[in-house]
PDB file of C-alpha atoms in Angstrom:
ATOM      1  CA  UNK A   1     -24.740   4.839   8.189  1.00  0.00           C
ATOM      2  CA  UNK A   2     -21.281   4.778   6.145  1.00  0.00           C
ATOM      3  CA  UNK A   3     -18.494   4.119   8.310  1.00  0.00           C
ATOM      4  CA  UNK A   4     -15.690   5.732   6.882  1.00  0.00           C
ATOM      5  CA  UNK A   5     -16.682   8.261   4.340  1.00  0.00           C
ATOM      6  CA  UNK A   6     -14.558  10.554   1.885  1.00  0.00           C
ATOM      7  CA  UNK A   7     -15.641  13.415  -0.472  1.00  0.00           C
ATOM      8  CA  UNK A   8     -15.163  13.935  -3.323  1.00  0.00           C
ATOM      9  CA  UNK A   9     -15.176  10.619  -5.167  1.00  0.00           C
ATOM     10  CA  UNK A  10     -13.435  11.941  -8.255  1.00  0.00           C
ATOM     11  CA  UNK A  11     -11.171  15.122  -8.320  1.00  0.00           C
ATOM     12  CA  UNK A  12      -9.680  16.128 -11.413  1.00  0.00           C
ATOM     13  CA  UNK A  13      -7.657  19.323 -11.625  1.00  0.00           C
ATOM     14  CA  UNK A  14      -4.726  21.326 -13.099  1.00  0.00           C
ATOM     15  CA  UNK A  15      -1.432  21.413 -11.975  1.00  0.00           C
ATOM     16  CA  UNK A  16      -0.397  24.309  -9.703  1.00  0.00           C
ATOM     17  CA  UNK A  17      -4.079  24.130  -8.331  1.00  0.00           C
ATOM     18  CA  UNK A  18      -4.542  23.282  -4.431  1.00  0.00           C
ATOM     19  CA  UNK A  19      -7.302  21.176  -3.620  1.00  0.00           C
ATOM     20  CA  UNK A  20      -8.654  19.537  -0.583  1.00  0.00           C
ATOM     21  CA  UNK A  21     -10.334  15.981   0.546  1.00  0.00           C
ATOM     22  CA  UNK A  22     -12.582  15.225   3.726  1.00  0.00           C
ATOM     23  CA  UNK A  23     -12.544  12.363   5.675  1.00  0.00           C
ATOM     24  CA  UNK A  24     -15.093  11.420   8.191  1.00  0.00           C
ATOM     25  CA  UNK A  25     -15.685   8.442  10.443  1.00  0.00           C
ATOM     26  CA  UNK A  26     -18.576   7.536  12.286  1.00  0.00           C
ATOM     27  CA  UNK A  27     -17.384   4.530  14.582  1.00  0.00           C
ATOM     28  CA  UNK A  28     -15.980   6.327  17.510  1.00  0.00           C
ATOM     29  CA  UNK A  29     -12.238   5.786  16.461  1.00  0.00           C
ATOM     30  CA  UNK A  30      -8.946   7.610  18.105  1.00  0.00           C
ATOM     31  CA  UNK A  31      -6.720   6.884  15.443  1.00  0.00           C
ATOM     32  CA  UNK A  32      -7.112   8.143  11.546  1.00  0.00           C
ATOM     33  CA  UNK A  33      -5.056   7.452   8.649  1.00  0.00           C
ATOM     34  CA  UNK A  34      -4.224   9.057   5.192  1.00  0.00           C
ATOM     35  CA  UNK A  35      -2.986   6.574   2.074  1.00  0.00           C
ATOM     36  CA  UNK A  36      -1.660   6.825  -1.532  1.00  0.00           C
ATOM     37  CA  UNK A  37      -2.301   4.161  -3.975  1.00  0.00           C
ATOM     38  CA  UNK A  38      -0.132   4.604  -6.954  1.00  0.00           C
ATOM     39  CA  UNK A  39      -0.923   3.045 -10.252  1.00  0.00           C
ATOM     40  CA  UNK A  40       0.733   0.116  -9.402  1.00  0.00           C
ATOM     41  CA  UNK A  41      -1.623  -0.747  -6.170  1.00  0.00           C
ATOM     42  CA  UNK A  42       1.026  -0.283  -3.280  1.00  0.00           C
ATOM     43  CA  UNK A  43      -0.950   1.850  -0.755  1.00  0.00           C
ATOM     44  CA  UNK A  44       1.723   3.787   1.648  1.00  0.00           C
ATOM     45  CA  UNK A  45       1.118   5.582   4.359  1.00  0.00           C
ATOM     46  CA  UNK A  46       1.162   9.259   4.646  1.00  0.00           C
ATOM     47  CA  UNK A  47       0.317  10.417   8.040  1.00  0.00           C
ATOM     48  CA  UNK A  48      -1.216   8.984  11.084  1.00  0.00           C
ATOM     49  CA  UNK A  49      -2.997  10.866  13.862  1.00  0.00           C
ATOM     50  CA  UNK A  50      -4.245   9.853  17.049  1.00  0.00           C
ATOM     51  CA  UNK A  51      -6.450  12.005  18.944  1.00  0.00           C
ATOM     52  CA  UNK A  52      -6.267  14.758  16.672  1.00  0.00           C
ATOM     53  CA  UNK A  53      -2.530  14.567  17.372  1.00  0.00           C
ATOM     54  CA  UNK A  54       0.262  13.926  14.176  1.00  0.00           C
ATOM     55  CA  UNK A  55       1.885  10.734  14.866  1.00  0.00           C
ATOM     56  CA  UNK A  56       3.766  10.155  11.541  1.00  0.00           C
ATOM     57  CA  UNK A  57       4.741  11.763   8.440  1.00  0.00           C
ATOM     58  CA  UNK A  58       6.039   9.748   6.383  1.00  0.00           C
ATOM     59  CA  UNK A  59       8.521  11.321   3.780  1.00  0.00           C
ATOM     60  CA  UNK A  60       5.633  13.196   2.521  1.00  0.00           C
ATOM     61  CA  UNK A  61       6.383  16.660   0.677  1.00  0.00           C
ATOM     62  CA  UNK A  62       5.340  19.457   2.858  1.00  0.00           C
ATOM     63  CA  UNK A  63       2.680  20.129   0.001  1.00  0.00           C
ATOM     64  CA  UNK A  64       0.060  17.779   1.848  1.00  0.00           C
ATOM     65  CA  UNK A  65      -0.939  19.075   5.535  1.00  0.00           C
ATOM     66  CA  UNK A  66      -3.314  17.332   7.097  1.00  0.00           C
ATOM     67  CA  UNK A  67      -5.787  18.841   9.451  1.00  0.00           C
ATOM     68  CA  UNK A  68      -7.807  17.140  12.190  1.00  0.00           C
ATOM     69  CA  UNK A  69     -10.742  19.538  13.378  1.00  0.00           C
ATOM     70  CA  UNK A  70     -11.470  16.686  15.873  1.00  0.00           C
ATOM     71  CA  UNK A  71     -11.974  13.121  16.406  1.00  0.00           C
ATOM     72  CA  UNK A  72     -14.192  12.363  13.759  1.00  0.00           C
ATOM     73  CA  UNK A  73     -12.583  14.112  10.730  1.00  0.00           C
ATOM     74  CA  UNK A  74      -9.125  14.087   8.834  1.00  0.00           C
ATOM     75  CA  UNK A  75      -8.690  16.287   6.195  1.00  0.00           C
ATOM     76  CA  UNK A  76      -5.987  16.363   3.389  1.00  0.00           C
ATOM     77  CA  UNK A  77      -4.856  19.789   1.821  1.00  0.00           C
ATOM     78  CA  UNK A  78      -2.597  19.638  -1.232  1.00  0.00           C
ATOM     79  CA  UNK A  79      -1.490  22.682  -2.296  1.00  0.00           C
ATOM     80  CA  UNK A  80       0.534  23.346  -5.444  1.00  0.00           C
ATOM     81  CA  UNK A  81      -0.478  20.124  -7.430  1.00  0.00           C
ATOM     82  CA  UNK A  82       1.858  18.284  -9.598  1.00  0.00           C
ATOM     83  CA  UNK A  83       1.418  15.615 -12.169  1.00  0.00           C
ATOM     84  CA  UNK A  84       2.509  12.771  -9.699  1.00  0.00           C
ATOM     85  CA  UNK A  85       0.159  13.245  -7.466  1.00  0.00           C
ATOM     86  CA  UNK A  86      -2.323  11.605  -9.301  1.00  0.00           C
ATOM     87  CA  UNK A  87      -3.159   8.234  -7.227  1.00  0.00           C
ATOM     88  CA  UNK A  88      -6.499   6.997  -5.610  1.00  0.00           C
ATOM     89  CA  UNK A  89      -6.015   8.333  -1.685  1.00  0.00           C
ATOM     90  CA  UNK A  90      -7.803   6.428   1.361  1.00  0.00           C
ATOM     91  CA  UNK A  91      -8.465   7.538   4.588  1.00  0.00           C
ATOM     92  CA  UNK A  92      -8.798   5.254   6.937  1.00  0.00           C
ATOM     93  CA  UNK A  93      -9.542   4.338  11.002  1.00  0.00           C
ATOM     94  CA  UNK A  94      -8.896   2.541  13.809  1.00  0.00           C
ATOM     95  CA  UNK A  95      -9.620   2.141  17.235  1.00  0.00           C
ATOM     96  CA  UNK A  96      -6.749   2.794  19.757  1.00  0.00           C
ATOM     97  CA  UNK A  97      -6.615  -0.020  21.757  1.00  0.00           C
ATOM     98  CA  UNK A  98      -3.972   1.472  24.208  1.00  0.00           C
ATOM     99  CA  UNK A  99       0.194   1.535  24.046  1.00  0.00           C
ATOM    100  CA  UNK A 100       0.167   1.402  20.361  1.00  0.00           C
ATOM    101  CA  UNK A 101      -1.806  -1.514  20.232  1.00  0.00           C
ATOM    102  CA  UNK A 102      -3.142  -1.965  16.761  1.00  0.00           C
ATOM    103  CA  UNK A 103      -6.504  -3.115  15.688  1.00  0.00           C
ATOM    104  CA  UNK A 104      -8.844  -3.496  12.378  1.00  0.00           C
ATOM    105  CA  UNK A 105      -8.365  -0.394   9.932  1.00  0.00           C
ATOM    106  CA  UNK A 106     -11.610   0.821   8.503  1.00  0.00           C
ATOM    107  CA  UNK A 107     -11.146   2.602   4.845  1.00  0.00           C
ATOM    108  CA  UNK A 108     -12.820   4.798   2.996  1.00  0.00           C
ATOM    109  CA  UNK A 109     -14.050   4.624  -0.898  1.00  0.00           C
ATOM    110  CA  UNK A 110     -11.104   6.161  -1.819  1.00  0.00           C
ATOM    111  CA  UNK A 111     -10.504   9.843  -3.864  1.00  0.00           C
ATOM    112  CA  UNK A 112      -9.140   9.257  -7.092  1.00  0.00           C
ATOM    113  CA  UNK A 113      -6.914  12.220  -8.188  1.00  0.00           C
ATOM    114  CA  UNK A 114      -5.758  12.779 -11.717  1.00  0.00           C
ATOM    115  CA  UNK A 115      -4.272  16.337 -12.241  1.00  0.00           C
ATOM    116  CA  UNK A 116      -3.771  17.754 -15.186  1.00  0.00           C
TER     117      UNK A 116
ATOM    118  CA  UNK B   1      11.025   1.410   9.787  1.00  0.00           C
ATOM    119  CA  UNK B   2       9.192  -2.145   9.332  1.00  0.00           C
ATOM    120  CA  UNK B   3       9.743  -3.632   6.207  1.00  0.00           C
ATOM    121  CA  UNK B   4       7.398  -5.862   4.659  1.00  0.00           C
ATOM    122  CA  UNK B   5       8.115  -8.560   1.590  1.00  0.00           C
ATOM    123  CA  UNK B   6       5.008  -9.859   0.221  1.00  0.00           C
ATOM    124  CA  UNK B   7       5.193 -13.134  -2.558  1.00  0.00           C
ATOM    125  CA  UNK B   8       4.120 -13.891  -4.907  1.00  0.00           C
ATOM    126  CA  UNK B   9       3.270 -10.404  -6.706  1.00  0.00           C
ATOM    127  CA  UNK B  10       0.735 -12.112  -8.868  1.00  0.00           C
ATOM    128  CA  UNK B  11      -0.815 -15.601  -8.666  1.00  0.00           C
ATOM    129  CA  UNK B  12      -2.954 -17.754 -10.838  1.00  0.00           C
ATOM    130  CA  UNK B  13      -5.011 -20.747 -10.062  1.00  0.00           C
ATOM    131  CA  UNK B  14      -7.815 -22.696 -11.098  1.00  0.00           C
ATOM    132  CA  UNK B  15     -11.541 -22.284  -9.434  1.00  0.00           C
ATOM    133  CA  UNK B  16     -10.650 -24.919  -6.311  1.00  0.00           C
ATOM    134  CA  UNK B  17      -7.315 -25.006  -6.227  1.00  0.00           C
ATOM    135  CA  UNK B  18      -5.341 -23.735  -3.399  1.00  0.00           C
ATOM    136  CA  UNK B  19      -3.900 -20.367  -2.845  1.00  0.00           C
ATOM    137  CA  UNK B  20      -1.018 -19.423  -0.592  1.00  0.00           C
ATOM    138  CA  UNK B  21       0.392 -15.654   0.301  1.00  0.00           C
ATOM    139  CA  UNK B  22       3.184 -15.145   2.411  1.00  0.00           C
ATOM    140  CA  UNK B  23       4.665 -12.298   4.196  1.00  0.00           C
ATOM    141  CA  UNK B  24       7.841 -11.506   5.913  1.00  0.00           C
ATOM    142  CA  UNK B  25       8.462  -8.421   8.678  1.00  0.00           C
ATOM    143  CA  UNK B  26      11.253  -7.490  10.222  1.00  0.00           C
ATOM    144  CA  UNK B  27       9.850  -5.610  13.348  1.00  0.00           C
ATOM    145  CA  UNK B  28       9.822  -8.399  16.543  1.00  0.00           C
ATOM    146  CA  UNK B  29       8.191  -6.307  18.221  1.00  0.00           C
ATOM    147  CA  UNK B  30       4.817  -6.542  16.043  1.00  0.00           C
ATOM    148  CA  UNK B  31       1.903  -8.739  16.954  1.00  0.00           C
ATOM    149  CA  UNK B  32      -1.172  -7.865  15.040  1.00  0.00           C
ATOM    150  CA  UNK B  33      -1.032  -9.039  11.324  1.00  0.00           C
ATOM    151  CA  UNK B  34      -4.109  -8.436   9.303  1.00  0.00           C
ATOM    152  CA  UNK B  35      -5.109  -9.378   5.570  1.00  0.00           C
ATOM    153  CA  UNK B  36      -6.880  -6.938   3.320  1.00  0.00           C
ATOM    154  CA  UNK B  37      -8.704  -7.959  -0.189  1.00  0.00           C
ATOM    155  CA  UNK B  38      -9.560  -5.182  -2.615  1.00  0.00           C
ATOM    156  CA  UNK B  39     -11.271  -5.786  -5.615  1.00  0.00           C
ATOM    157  CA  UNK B  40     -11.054  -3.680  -8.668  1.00  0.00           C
ATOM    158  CA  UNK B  41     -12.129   0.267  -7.781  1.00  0.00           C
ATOM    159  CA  UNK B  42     -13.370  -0.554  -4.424  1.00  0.00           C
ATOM    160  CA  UNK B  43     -11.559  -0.260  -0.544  1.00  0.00           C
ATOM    161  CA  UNK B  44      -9.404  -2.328   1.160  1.00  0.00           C
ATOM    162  CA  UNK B  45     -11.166  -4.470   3.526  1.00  0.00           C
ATOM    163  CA  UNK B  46     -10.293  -6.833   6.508  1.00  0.00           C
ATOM    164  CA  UNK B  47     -10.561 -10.636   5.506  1.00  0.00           C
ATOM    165  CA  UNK B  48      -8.755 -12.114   8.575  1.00  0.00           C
ATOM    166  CA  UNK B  49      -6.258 -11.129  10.967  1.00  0.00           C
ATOM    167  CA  UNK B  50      -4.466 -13.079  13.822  1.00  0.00           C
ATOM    168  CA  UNK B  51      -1.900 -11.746  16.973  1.00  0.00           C
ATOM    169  CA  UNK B  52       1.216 -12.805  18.353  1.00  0.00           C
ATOM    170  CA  UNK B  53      -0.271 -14.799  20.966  1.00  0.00           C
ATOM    171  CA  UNK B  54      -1.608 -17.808  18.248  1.00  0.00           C
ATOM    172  CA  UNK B  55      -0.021 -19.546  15.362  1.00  0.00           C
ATOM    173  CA  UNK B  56      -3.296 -20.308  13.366  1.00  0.00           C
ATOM    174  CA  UNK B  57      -6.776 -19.027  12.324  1.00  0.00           C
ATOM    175  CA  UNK B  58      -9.288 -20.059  10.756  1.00  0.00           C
ATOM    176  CA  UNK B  59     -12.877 -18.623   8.760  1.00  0.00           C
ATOM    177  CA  UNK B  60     -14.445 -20.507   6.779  1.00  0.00           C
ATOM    178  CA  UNK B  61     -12.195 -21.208   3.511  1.00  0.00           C
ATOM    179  CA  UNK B  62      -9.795 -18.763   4.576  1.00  0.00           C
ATOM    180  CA  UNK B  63      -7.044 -19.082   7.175  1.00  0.00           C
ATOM    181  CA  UNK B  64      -3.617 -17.608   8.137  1.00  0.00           C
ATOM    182  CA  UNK B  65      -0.508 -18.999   9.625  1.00  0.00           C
ATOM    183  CA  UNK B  66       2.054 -16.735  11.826  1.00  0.00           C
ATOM    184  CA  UNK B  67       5.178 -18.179  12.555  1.00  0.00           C
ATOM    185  CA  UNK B  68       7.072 -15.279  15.291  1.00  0.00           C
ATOM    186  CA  UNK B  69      10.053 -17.309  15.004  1.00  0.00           C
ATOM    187  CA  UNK B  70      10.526 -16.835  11.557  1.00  0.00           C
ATOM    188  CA  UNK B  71       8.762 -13.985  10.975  1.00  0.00           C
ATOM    189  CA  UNK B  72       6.091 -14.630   8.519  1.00  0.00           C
ATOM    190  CA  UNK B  73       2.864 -15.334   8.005  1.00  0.00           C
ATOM    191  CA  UNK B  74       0.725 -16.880   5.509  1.00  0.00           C
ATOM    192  CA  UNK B  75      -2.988 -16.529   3.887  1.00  0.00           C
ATOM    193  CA  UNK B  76      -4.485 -19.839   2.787  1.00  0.00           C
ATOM    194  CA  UNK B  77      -7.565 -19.845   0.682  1.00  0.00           C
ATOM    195  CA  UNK B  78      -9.290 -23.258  -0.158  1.00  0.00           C
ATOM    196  CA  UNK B  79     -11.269 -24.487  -2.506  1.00  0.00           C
ATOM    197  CA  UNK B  80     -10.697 -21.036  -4.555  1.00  0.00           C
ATOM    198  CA  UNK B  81     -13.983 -19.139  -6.819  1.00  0.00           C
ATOM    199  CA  UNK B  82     -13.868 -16.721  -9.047  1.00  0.00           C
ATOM    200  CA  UNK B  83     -14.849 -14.144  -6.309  1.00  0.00           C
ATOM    201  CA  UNK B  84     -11.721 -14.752  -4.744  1.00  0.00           C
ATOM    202  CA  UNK B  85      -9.916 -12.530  -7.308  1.00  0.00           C
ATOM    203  CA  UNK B  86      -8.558  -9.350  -6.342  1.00  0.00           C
ATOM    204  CA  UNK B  87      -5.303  -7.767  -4.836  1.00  0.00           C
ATOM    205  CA  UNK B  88      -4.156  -9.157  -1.398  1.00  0.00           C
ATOM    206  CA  UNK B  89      -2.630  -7.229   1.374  1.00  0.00           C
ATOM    207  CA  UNK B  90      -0.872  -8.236   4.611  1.00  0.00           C
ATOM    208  CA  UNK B  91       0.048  -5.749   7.027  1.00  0.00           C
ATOM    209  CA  UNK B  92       2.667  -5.627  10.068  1.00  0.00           C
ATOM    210  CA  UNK B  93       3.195  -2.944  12.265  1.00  0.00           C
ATOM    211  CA  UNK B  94       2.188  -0.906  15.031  1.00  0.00           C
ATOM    212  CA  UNK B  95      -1.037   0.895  15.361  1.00  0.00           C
ATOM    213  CA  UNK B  96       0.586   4.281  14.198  1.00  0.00           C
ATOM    214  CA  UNK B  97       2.571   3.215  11.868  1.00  0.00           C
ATOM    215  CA  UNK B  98       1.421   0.283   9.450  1.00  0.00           C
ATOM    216  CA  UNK B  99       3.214  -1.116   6.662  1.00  0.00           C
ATOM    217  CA  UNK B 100       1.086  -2.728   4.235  1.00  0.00           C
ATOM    218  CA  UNK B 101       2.996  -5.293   2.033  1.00  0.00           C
ATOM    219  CA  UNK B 102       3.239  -4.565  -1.630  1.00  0.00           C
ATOM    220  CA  UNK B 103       0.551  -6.676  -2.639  1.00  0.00           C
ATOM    221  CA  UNK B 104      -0.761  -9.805  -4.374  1.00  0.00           C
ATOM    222  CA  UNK B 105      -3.467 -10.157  -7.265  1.00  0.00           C
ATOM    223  CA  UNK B 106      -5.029 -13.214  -7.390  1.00  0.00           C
ATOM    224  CA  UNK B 107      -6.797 -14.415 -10.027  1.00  0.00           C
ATOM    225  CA  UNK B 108      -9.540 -17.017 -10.034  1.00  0.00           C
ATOM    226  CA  UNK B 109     -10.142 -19.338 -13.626  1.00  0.00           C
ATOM    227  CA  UNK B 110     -13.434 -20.724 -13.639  1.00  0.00           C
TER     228      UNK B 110
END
């Protein structure tokens, strides 16, 4: 009954490869999120959608695409690793609560990258 | 964008002191600001949060200020425990587009 679920826990890889992570939540949510968290703990944003629509991108190289099959799934490609990618990523959810208003994020464990 | 300056970076208190974060925004137009905890390996998760429309809450041990005015608002834990420690977040922000403040560990002496 896991809210907010990502696989795979662990991803280790060399660079040049492209991998993938899956998101899933299972509380109804409109809104889905994508973070890094460097080594240093700041988690940034790096895209928002919102009914399987792309609401931001922020500054993110065009390496990462995300991909929303539909409501309940946001999926992060990365293609053409390099070194600084390595970071623990989080997806996370929300529920809309209409005109942008915000409400309680829900995260997943988190997909810690190290490439190679 | 919203820009969000969390202090102190790192704070350190003995079990039942007092702990205060604080965070500044400069977006007036936000009005949900949430606090995060994340201990060591695991996920964020949602502690206490409090909109525009009220200047104080309060759970337990834990509580958090907003001043609009100003533009800032502040976690308060009590009577601190080793538990407390981990790495604080605040957040402000619309629903699209959070900014999550650069974070705070706490750390708990027994």
């Amino acid at each position: 009954d896991t809210a907010v679920s990502q696989t795979p826990k662990y991803l280790v890889t060399q660079m040049g490869n492209d991998k993938s992570i899956k998101c899933e939540q299972n509380l109804g949510h409109d809104t889905m999120y994508w973070y890094k968290q460097d080594s240093k703990k700041f988690l940034k944003i790096m895209f928002s959608y919102n009914n399987k629509e792309l609401i931001i991108n922020e500054t993110v190289p065009n390496r990462f695409s995300p991909k929303s099959p539909d409501k309940a799934h946001l999926n992060l490609h990365i293609n053409s690793l390099e070194l600084g990618d390595s970071a623990v990523y989080f997806c996370a959810s929300s529920q809309d609560l209409g005109a942008g208003v915000p409400d309680t994020q829900y995260f997943g464990p988190g997909t810690r990258l190290t490439v190679l | 964008g919203e820009n969000v300056e969390q202090h102190p970076s790192t704070l350190s208190v003995q079990e039942g002191d007092s702990a205060v974060i604080k965070c500044t925004y400069s977006d007036s137009a936000s009005n949900y600001f949430p606090w995060y905890k994340q201990e060591l390996g695991k996920r964020p998760q949602l502690i206490i949060d409090i909109r525009s429309n009220v200047g104080e809450k309060k759970d337990q041990r834990i509580a958090v200020t907003l001043n609009k005015t100003a533009k800032h608002f502040s976690l308060h834990i009590t009577e601190t425990q080793p538990e407390d420690s981990a790495v604080y977040f605040c957040i402000s922000g619309g629903s699209y587009i959070p900014t999550f403040g650069r974070g705070t560990s706490l750390i708990v002496h027994p």
